[in-house]
Short mmCIF file of C-alpha atoms and ligand atoms in Angstrom, two decimals:
data_model
loop_
_atom_site.label_atom_id
_atom_site.label_comp_id
_atom_site.label_asym_id
_atom_site.label_seq_id
_atom_site.Cartn_x
_atom_site.Cartn_y
_atom_site.Cartn_z
CA MET G 1 -72.36 20.58 -332.73
CA SER G 2 -69.46 18.92 -334.53
CA SER G 3 -66.75 17.45 -332.43
CA ALA G 4 -63.55 15.36 -332.69
CA GLY G 5 -60.85 14.16 -330.30
CA ALA G 6 -57.15 13.54 -330.94
CA VAL G 7 -54.08 12.26 -329.15
CA ALA G 8 -50.53 13.43 -329.90
CA HIS G 9 -47.13 12.84 -328.36
CA PRO G 10 -44.24 15.23 -327.85
CA ASN G 11 -41.11 14.95 -329.94
CA ILE G 12 -37.56 15.83 -329.02
CA ALA G 13 -35.39 17.41 -331.72
CA LEU G 14 -31.96 15.85 -332.13
CA ALA G 15 -31.09 18.38 -334.85
CA LYS G 16 -32.67 21.53 -333.40
CA TYR G 17 -34.91 24.09 -335.02
CA TRP G 18 -33.95 27.53 -333.68
CA GLY G 19 -34.73 30.66 -335.72
CA LYS G 20 -37.45 31.65 -338.17
CA GLN G 21 -37.37 32.89 -341.75
CA PRO G 22 -38.17 36.61 -342.02
CA VAL G 23 -41.58 35.98 -343.62
CA ALA G 24 -45.07 35.66 -342.15
CA GLY G 25 -46.41 32.15 -341.54
CA ASN G 26 -43.88 30.67 -339.10
CA TYR G 27 -41.26 29.05 -341.32
CA PRO G 28 -38.13 27.59 -339.69
CA ALA G 29 -34.76 29.01 -340.74
CA VAL G 30 -33.02 25.63 -340.37
CA PRO G 31 -34.05 22.01 -340.94
CA SER G 32 -34.69 19.82 -337.90
CA LEU G 33 -34.90 16.12 -337.11
CA SER G 34 -36.72 14.63 -334.14
CA LEU G 35 -37.87 11.51 -332.37
CA THR G 36 -41.55 11.26 -331.40
CA LEU G 37 -42.02 9.79 -327.93
CA ALA G 38 -44.47 7.22 -326.60
CA GLY G 39 -45.92 7.47 -323.12
CA LEU G 40 -46.27 11.24 -322.76
CA SER G 41 -49.50 12.47 -324.33
CA THR G 42 -51.71 15.44 -325.08
CA ARG G 43 -55.43 14.70 -325.43
CA THR G 44 -57.57 17.33 -327.11
CA ARG G 45 -61.24 17.61 -328.04
CA VAL G 46 -62.48 20.34 -330.36
CA THR G 47 -66.21 21.10 -330.55
CA PHE G 48 -67.66 23.70 -332.90
CA ASP G 49 -70.75 25.02 -331.15
CA ALA G 50 -73.22 27.66 -332.40
CA ALA G 51 -73.92 28.68 -328.77
CA LEU G 52 -70.39 30.09 -328.37
CA ASP G 53 -69.55 33.67 -329.31
CA ALA G 54 -65.79 33.19 -328.91
CA ASP G 55 -63.35 30.28 -328.95
CA VAL G 56 -62.76 28.86 -325.46
CA LEU G 57 -59.55 26.99 -324.62
CA GLU G 58 -59.43 24.88 -321.49
CA LEU G 59 -55.96 23.56 -320.64
CA GLY G 60 -55.66 21.16 -317.73
CA GLY G 61 -59.06 22.20 -316.36
CA ARG G 62 -58.34 25.94 -316.52
CA VAL G 63 -59.77 28.36 -319.11
CA VAL G 64 -56.74 30.21 -320.48
CA SER G 65 -56.55 33.96 -321.19
CA ALA G 66 -57.13 35.39 -324.66
CA ALA G 67 -53.40 36.12 -324.95
CA GLU G 68 -52.48 32.51 -324.13
CA ALA G 69 -55.13 31.20 -326.53
CA ALA G 70 -54.08 33.47 -329.44
CA ARG G 71 -52.06 30.89 -331.38
CA ALA G 72 -54.78 28.24 -330.98
CA VAL G 73 -57.44 30.72 -332.14
CA ALA G 74 -55.29 31.58 -335.19
CA LEU G 75 -55.08 27.87 -336.03
CA LEU G 76 -58.87 27.51 -335.64
CA ASP G 77 -59.34 30.54 -337.91
CA ARG G 78 -57.30 28.79 -340.61
CA VAL G 79 -59.44 25.68 -340.26
CA ARG G 80 -62.63 27.80 -340.47
CA ALA G 81 -61.32 29.56 -343.60
CA ALA G 82 -60.50 26.21 -345.27
CA SER G 83 -63.79 24.49 -344.36
CA GLY G 84 -66.46 27.17 -344.32
CA GLU G 85 -67.17 26.31 -340.67
CA ARG G 86 -68.38 29.52 -339.02
CA ARG G 87 -69.02 28.44 -335.44
CA ARG G 88 -66.64 29.12 -332.57
CA ALA G 89 -64.99 26.18 -330.83
CA ARG G 90 -64.54 24.81 -327.34
CA VAL G 91 -61.11 23.21 -327.03
CA VAL G 92 -60.50 20.97 -324.03
CA THR G 93 -56.92 19.77 -323.75
CA ASP G 94 -54.89 17.88 -321.15
CA ASN G 95 -51.22 16.94 -320.91
CA ASP G 96 -49.93 14.16 -318.71
CA PHE G 97 -46.56 15.98 -318.33
CA PRO G 98 -45.48 19.56 -317.33
CA THR G 99 -46.58 22.28 -319.74
CA ALA G 100 -44.54 25.12 -321.29
CA SER G 101 -41.25 24.32 -319.62
CA GLY G 102 -39.34 23.12 -322.65
CA LEU G 103 -40.93 19.68 -322.46
CA ALA G 104 -42.31 20.08 -325.95
CA SER G 105 -45.92 20.56 -324.85
CA SER G 106 -46.44 22.98 -327.73
CA ALA G 107 -45.40 20.22 -330.15
CA SER G 108 -47.95 17.67 -328.97
CA GLY G 109 -50.48 20.39 -328.14
CA PHE G 110 -50.69 21.96 -331.59
CA ALA G 111 -50.43 18.56 -333.31
CA ALA G 112 -53.44 17.27 -331.37
CA LEU G 113 -55.30 20.54 -331.92
CA ALA G 114 -54.68 20.44 -335.67
CA VAL G 115 -55.89 16.84 -336.05
CA ALA G 116 -59.00 17.36 -333.91
CA ALA G 117 -59.94 20.74 -335.42
CA VAL G 118 -59.58 19.53 -339.02
CA ARG G 119 -61.89 16.57 -338.37
CA ALA G 120 -64.39 18.53 -336.28
CA ALA G 121 -64.69 20.98 -339.20
CA GLY G 122 -65.49 18.09 -341.53
CA LEU G 123 -62.26 18.29 -343.53
CA ASP G 124 -60.64 15.08 -344.74
CA TRP G 125 -56.97 16.06 -344.69
CA ASP G 126 -53.97 13.75 -344.74
CA ALA G 127 -51.23 13.97 -342.12
CA ALA G 128 -49.07 16.23 -344.32
CA ARG G 129 -51.78 18.90 -344.56
CA SER G 130 -52.39 18.75 -340.83
CA SER G 131 -48.62 18.92 -340.26
CA ASP G 132 -48.41 22.11 -342.35
CA LEU G 133 -51.32 23.54 -340.33
CA ALA G 134 -49.64 22.61 -337.02
CA ARG G 135 -46.37 24.18 -338.25
CA SER G 136 -48.07 27.51 -338.72
CA ALA G 137 -48.64 27.57 -334.93
CA SER G 138 -45.45 25.85 -333.73
CA ALA G 139 -42.83 24.44 -336.08
CA SER G 140 -41.93 21.61 -333.71
CA ALA G 141 -45.62 20.57 -333.74
CA ALA G 142 -45.39 19.77 -337.46
CA ARG G 143 -43.11 16.86 -336.49
CA SER G 144 -45.53 15.33 -333.92
CA LEU G 145 -47.98 14.45 -336.71
CA PHE G 146 -45.66 11.54 -337.48
CA GLY G 147 -44.24 8.73 -335.39
CA GLY G 148 -40.61 7.74 -334.94
CA TRP G 149 -37.84 9.67 -336.70
CA VAL G 150 -39.21 12.78 -338.41
CA GLU G 151 -37.68 15.61 -340.42
CA LEU G 152 -38.85 19.15 -341.06
CA PRO G 153 -36.98 20.75 -343.96
CA ALA G 154 -36.46 24.51 -344.22
CA PRO G 155 -36.56 25.52 -347.89
CA PRO G 156 -36.83 29.26 -348.60
CA ALA G 157 -40.52 30.08 -348.05
CA ARG G 158 -43.03 32.79 -348.85
CA GLU G 159 -46.23 33.34 -346.90
CA GLY G 160 -48.50 30.41 -347.79
CA THR G 161 -45.74 27.98 -348.85
CA PHE G 162 -46.85 24.40 -348.06
CA LEU G 163 -44.31 23.03 -345.59
CA PRO G 164 -45.13 19.84 -343.65
CA ALA G 165 -42.77 17.58 -341.74
CA ALA G 166 -42.17 14.09 -343.14
CA PRO G 167 -41.48 10.69 -341.58
CA LEU G 168 -37.90 9.48 -342.03
CA ALA G 169 -37.98 6.11 -340.25
CA PRO G 170 -40.53 4.25 -338.09
CA PRO G 171 -40.35 4.10 -334.25
CA ALA G 172 -38.70 0.65 -334.21
CA HIS G 173 -35.93 1.76 -336.60
CA MET G 174 -33.35 2.05 -333.78
CA ASP G 175 -33.18 0.46 -330.37
CA VAL G 176 -33.14 3.63 -328.28
CA ALA G 177 -35.10 5.41 -325.57
CA MET G 178 -35.31 9.02 -324.44
CA LEU G 179 -34.99 9.78 -320.73
CA VAL G 180 -36.79 12.97 -319.83
CA CYS G 181 -35.10 14.30 -316.69
CA VAL G 182 -37.55 16.80 -315.21
CA THR G 183 -35.82 19.58 -313.26
CA THR G 184 -38.76 21.89 -312.56
CA GLU G 185 -42.55 21.90 -312.80
CA ALA G 186 -42.56 25.68 -313.45
CA GLU G 187 -43.29 27.34 -316.78
CA LYS G 188 -40.38 28.70 -318.76
CA ALA G 189 -39.54 32.40 -318.46
CA VAL G 190 -38.70 33.03 -322.12
CA GLY G 191 -40.89 31.32 -324.74
CA SER G 192 -39.21 29.79 -327.76
CA THR G 193 -40.48 32.45 -330.17
CA GLU G 194 -39.08 35.26 -328.03
CA GLY G 195 -35.84 33.32 -327.45
CA MET G 196 -35.41 32.87 -331.21
CA GLN G 197 -36.16 36.54 -331.90
CA ARG G 198 -33.62 37.67 -329.32
CA THR G 199 -31.02 35.23 -330.70
CA SER G 200 -31.43 36.41 -334.30
CA ALA G 201 -31.53 40.08 -333.26
CA SER G 202 -28.48 40.15 -331.02
CA SER G 203 -26.46 36.93 -330.83
CA PRO G 204 -22.96 37.31 -332.32
CA PHE G 205 -23.18 33.57 -333.03
CA HIS G 206 -26.50 33.59 -334.91
CA ALA G 207 -24.87 33.53 -338.35
CA ALA G 208 -22.61 30.67 -337.25
CA TRP G 209 -25.67 28.73 -336.07
CA LEU G 210 -27.47 29.26 -339.41
CA GLU G 211 -24.39 27.98 -341.20
CA LEU G 212 -23.82 24.98 -338.92
CA ALA G 213 -27.37 23.69 -338.36
CA PRO G 214 -28.07 22.40 -341.91
CA ARG G 215 -24.77 20.50 -341.92
CA VAL G 216 -25.45 18.89 -338.54
CA PHE G 217 -28.96 18.03 -339.78
CA ALA G 218 -27.61 16.34 -342.94
CA ASP G 219 -25.01 14.35 -340.98
CA LEU G 220 -27.56 13.35 -338.36
CA ARG G 221 -30.06 12.28 -341.00
CA ALA G 222 -27.42 10.03 -342.58
CA ALA G 223 -26.48 8.64 -339.14
CA VAL G 224 -30.12 7.81 -338.39
CA LEU G 225 -30.55 6.05 -341.73
CA ALA G 226 -27.34 4.09 -341.00
CA ARG G 227 -28.63 3.24 -337.48
CA ASP G 228 -25.35 4.61 -336.05
CA VAL G 229 -26.38 5.38 -332.45
CA GLU G 230 -22.99 6.74 -331.44
CA ARG G 231 -22.98 9.24 -334.29
CA VAL G 232 -26.63 10.20 -333.77
CA GLY G 233 -25.90 10.92 -330.10
CA THR G 234 -22.70 12.85 -330.79
CA LEU G 235 -24.40 15.04 -333.40
CA ALA G 236 -27.46 15.59 -331.17
CA GLU G 237 -25.21 16.98 -328.41
CA LYS G 238 -23.44 19.16 -330.96
CA SER G 239 -26.74 20.59 -332.21
CA ALA G 240 -28.03 21.28 -328.68
CA PHE G 241 -24.84 22.96 -327.48
CA ALA G 242 -24.58 25.09 -330.62
CA MET G 243 -28.21 26.21 -330.26
CA HIS G 244 -27.79 27.07 -326.58
CA ALA G 245 -24.45 28.81 -327.22
CA ALA G 246 -26.10 31.04 -329.83
CA ALA G 247 -28.98 31.81 -327.44
CA LEU G 248 -26.67 32.37 -324.44
CA ALA G 249 -24.65 34.91 -326.40
CA ALA G 250 -27.89 36.91 -326.72
CA GLY G 251 -28.47 36.63 -322.96
CA VAL G 252 -31.11 33.90 -323.36
CA SER G 253 -30.34 31.16 -320.86
CA TYR G 254 -32.56 28.11 -320.40
CA LEU G 255 -29.99 25.96 -318.58
CA ARG G 256 -29.97 25.82 -314.77
CA ASP G 257 -27.69 24.23 -312.17
CA ALA G 258 -29.61 20.94 -312.37
CA THR G 259 -29.20 21.00 -316.17
CA TRP G 260 -25.42 21.31 -315.92
CA ALA G 261 -25.28 18.63 -313.23
CA GLY G 262 -27.27 16.36 -315.54
CA ILE G 263 -24.96 17.06 -318.47
CA ALA G 264 -21.93 16.26 -316.31
CA ARG G 265 -23.53 12.98 -315.20
CA VAL G 266 -24.22 11.99 -318.82
CA ARG G 267 -20.55 12.59 -319.64
CA GLU G 268 -19.40 10.47 -316.69
CA LEU G 269 -21.72 7.67 -317.74
CA ARG G 270 -20.39 7.82 -321.27
CA ALA G 271 -16.79 7.71 -320.02
CA ARG G 272 -17.80 4.49 -318.24
CA GLY G 273 -19.06 2.97 -321.48
CA ARG G 274 -22.77 3.81 -321.42
CA ALA G 275 -24.41 4.90 -324.69
CA ALA G 276 -25.96 8.19 -323.46
CA TRP G 277 -26.11 11.72 -324.92
CA ALA G 278 -27.77 14.88 -323.60
CA THR G 279 -30.02 17.38 -325.36
CA MET G 280 -31.90 20.43 -324.03
CA ASP G 281 -34.69 22.59 -325.47
CA ALA G 282 -36.17 25.93 -324.41
CA GLY G 283 -36.20 24.89 -320.76
CA PRO G 284 -33.95 23.41 -318.08
CA HIS G 285 -34.80 19.71 -318.47
CA VAL G 286 -32.16 17.30 -319.71
CA LYS G 287 -33.29 14.72 -322.24
CA VAL G 288 -30.94 11.77 -322.59
CA LEU G 289 -30.81 9.66 -325.72
CA VAL G 290 -29.81 6.15 -324.63
CA SER G 291 -29.51 2.72 -326.15
CA THR G 292 -32.30 0.50 -324.84
CA ALA G 293 -29.73 -1.78 -323.25
CA ASP G 294 -28.40 1.09 -321.10
CA ALA G 295 -31.75 2.80 -320.39
CA ASP G 296 -32.40 1.44 -316.89
CA ALA G 297 -28.85 1.99 -315.60
CA VAL G 298 -28.68 5.51 -317.03
CA ALA G 299 -32.17 6.37 -315.70
CA ALA G 300 -31.14 5.21 -312.21
CA ALA G 301 -27.99 7.35 -312.35
CA MET G 302 -29.92 10.40 -313.59
CA ARG G 303 -32.42 10.07 -310.70
CA GLU G 304 -29.49 10.68 -308.30
CA VAL G 305 -28.53 14.00 -309.93
CA PRO G 306 -29.16 16.96 -307.55
CA GLY G 307 -32.11 18.96 -308.86
CA VAL G 308 -33.55 16.19 -311.04
CA LEU G 309 -37.10 15.69 -309.73
CA ARG G 310 -38.04 12.63 -311.76
CA VAL G 311 -36.99 10.72 -314.85
CA LEU G 312 -39.49 9.55 -317.45
CA VAL G 313 -38.38 6.74 -319.74
CA ALA G 314 -39.93 7.19 -323.18
CA ARG G 315 -39.67 4.81 -326.10
CA PRO G 316 -40.05 6.01 -329.69
CA GLY G 317 -43.76 6.51 -330.30
CA PRO G 318 -46.51 6.98 -332.89
CA GLY G 319 -47.81 10.02 -334.71
CA ALA G 320 -50.93 12.01 -333.84
CA THR G 321 -54.26 10.22 -334.32
CA LEU G 322 -57.97 10.83 -334.00
CA SER G 323 -59.42 9.27 -330.89
CA GLU G 324 -63.04 8.97 -329.90
CA GLU G 325 -61.92 8.12 -326.37
CA VAL G 326 -60.85 11.71 -325.72
CA ARG G 327 -63.65 13.41 -323.74
O1 PMV O 401 -41.83 24.96 -332.30
P1 PMV O 401 -41.54 25.72 -331.05
O2 PMV O 401 -41.96 27.12 -331.12
O3 PMV O 401 -42.10 25.00 -329.86
O4 PMV O 401 -39.95 25.74 -330.88
C1 PMV O 401 -39.19 24.58 -330.62
C2 PMV O 401 -37.76 24.88 -330.39
C3 PMV O 401 -36.93 23.75 -329.78
O5 PMV O 401 -37.74 22.89 -329.02
C4 PMV O 401 -35.90 24.37 -328.85
C5 PMV O 401 -36.17 22.96 -330.84
C6 PMV O 401 -36.98 21.99 -331.65
O6 PMV O 401 -36.61 21.78 -332.82
O7 PMV O 401 -37.95 21.41 -331.15
#
C-alpha cells in the first residue's frame, strides 16, 4: 500500500468565478481572486491498495455513491495516468464545517485530495501542478493550494492547457478576517456546475457578467496589493451581487431570507462606521469581510440576525500541505 495525508482550507472568492469556457477540462470563463481561511479544514488520506477493485470515497464516515464520487475518481484517474500507479484508492476525508452548502467544501476537498493523491502515487509535484490538477475537478479548489490572497487567471484554454492558481500576497498581508455566517446545515439544491450551466444557457445578464468580472478582478487585485480594505470590500460586494444577479435572472437562487437579513445587517453596521462587506457563494451563507479591529463587534451583531445559526471567525490561512497526522 502507498498512502499520504493532506490538510487544506477553504477559500472565499472576493472576485467570483462563475461560468466555464466551452472546452473540456474545467476552465473558468473569468479570473477570480480569493482569501484562503484558517481554522476550517478538510483532512484527507489517500491509500492506493491492490486489494481494492474500485475507488472508495468515505466522506465524514459515510461511503458516498458512485455518482457523488465521480469527480474524485476522475482526479485519481489523472494521477494514475501521470504516475503509472494502477491500484485503486481508498479516500477517507473529513470536514470540520458543513459540506456542499456553498461553504467552499469542494475547494478544500479537492485541494486536499490532489495533494494527498499526488504524494500517495509517488509523484513529486510542486504546488502549481497540484493546483492545476485540483482545478480540473473544481476551479475554486485550485486556489486552496495556496495561502492568503490567491488569484486564478482565465486565459483562453484548450483541453490540456496548464492552468494553476498563483499566490498574490501572504496571509498577513492585510489585517482582516472573514466571518462565516452559517444559515443552514443542509446541502445546496443546485450545485455550482449546474448553476453556471443554467446561467450561461439562459441568463439575459450572462454576457454582462462576462464583461464585468475581469474588470472587477483587475480593480480588486490592485486594491489588495495597495492594502485598501475599503476598496477590496466594495469590489467584493459588487462581484457577489453581479454573480447572483446573473444567476437569479436564469432562475438560479441561492439566497434565502436569512441571507438577505444578513446583508441588511452588514449595511447597517457599515453605516455605523464598521469596516464590513458581504459576499455569498453557491449557497445561502453570508461571509463578511471585516477589518480585524471590527471582527468581534461585527460577529456579535451577525449572531443576532434571524436565521443565522452560528458565526465562525476565520483569519487568513495557509495553503494545502501534506500531513502525516491525518489518519
Ligand atoms: O469551483 P466550484 O465548482 O466549487 O465553483 C465555485 C463557485 C463560487 O464559489 C460561487 C465562486 C468562487 O470563485 O469560488
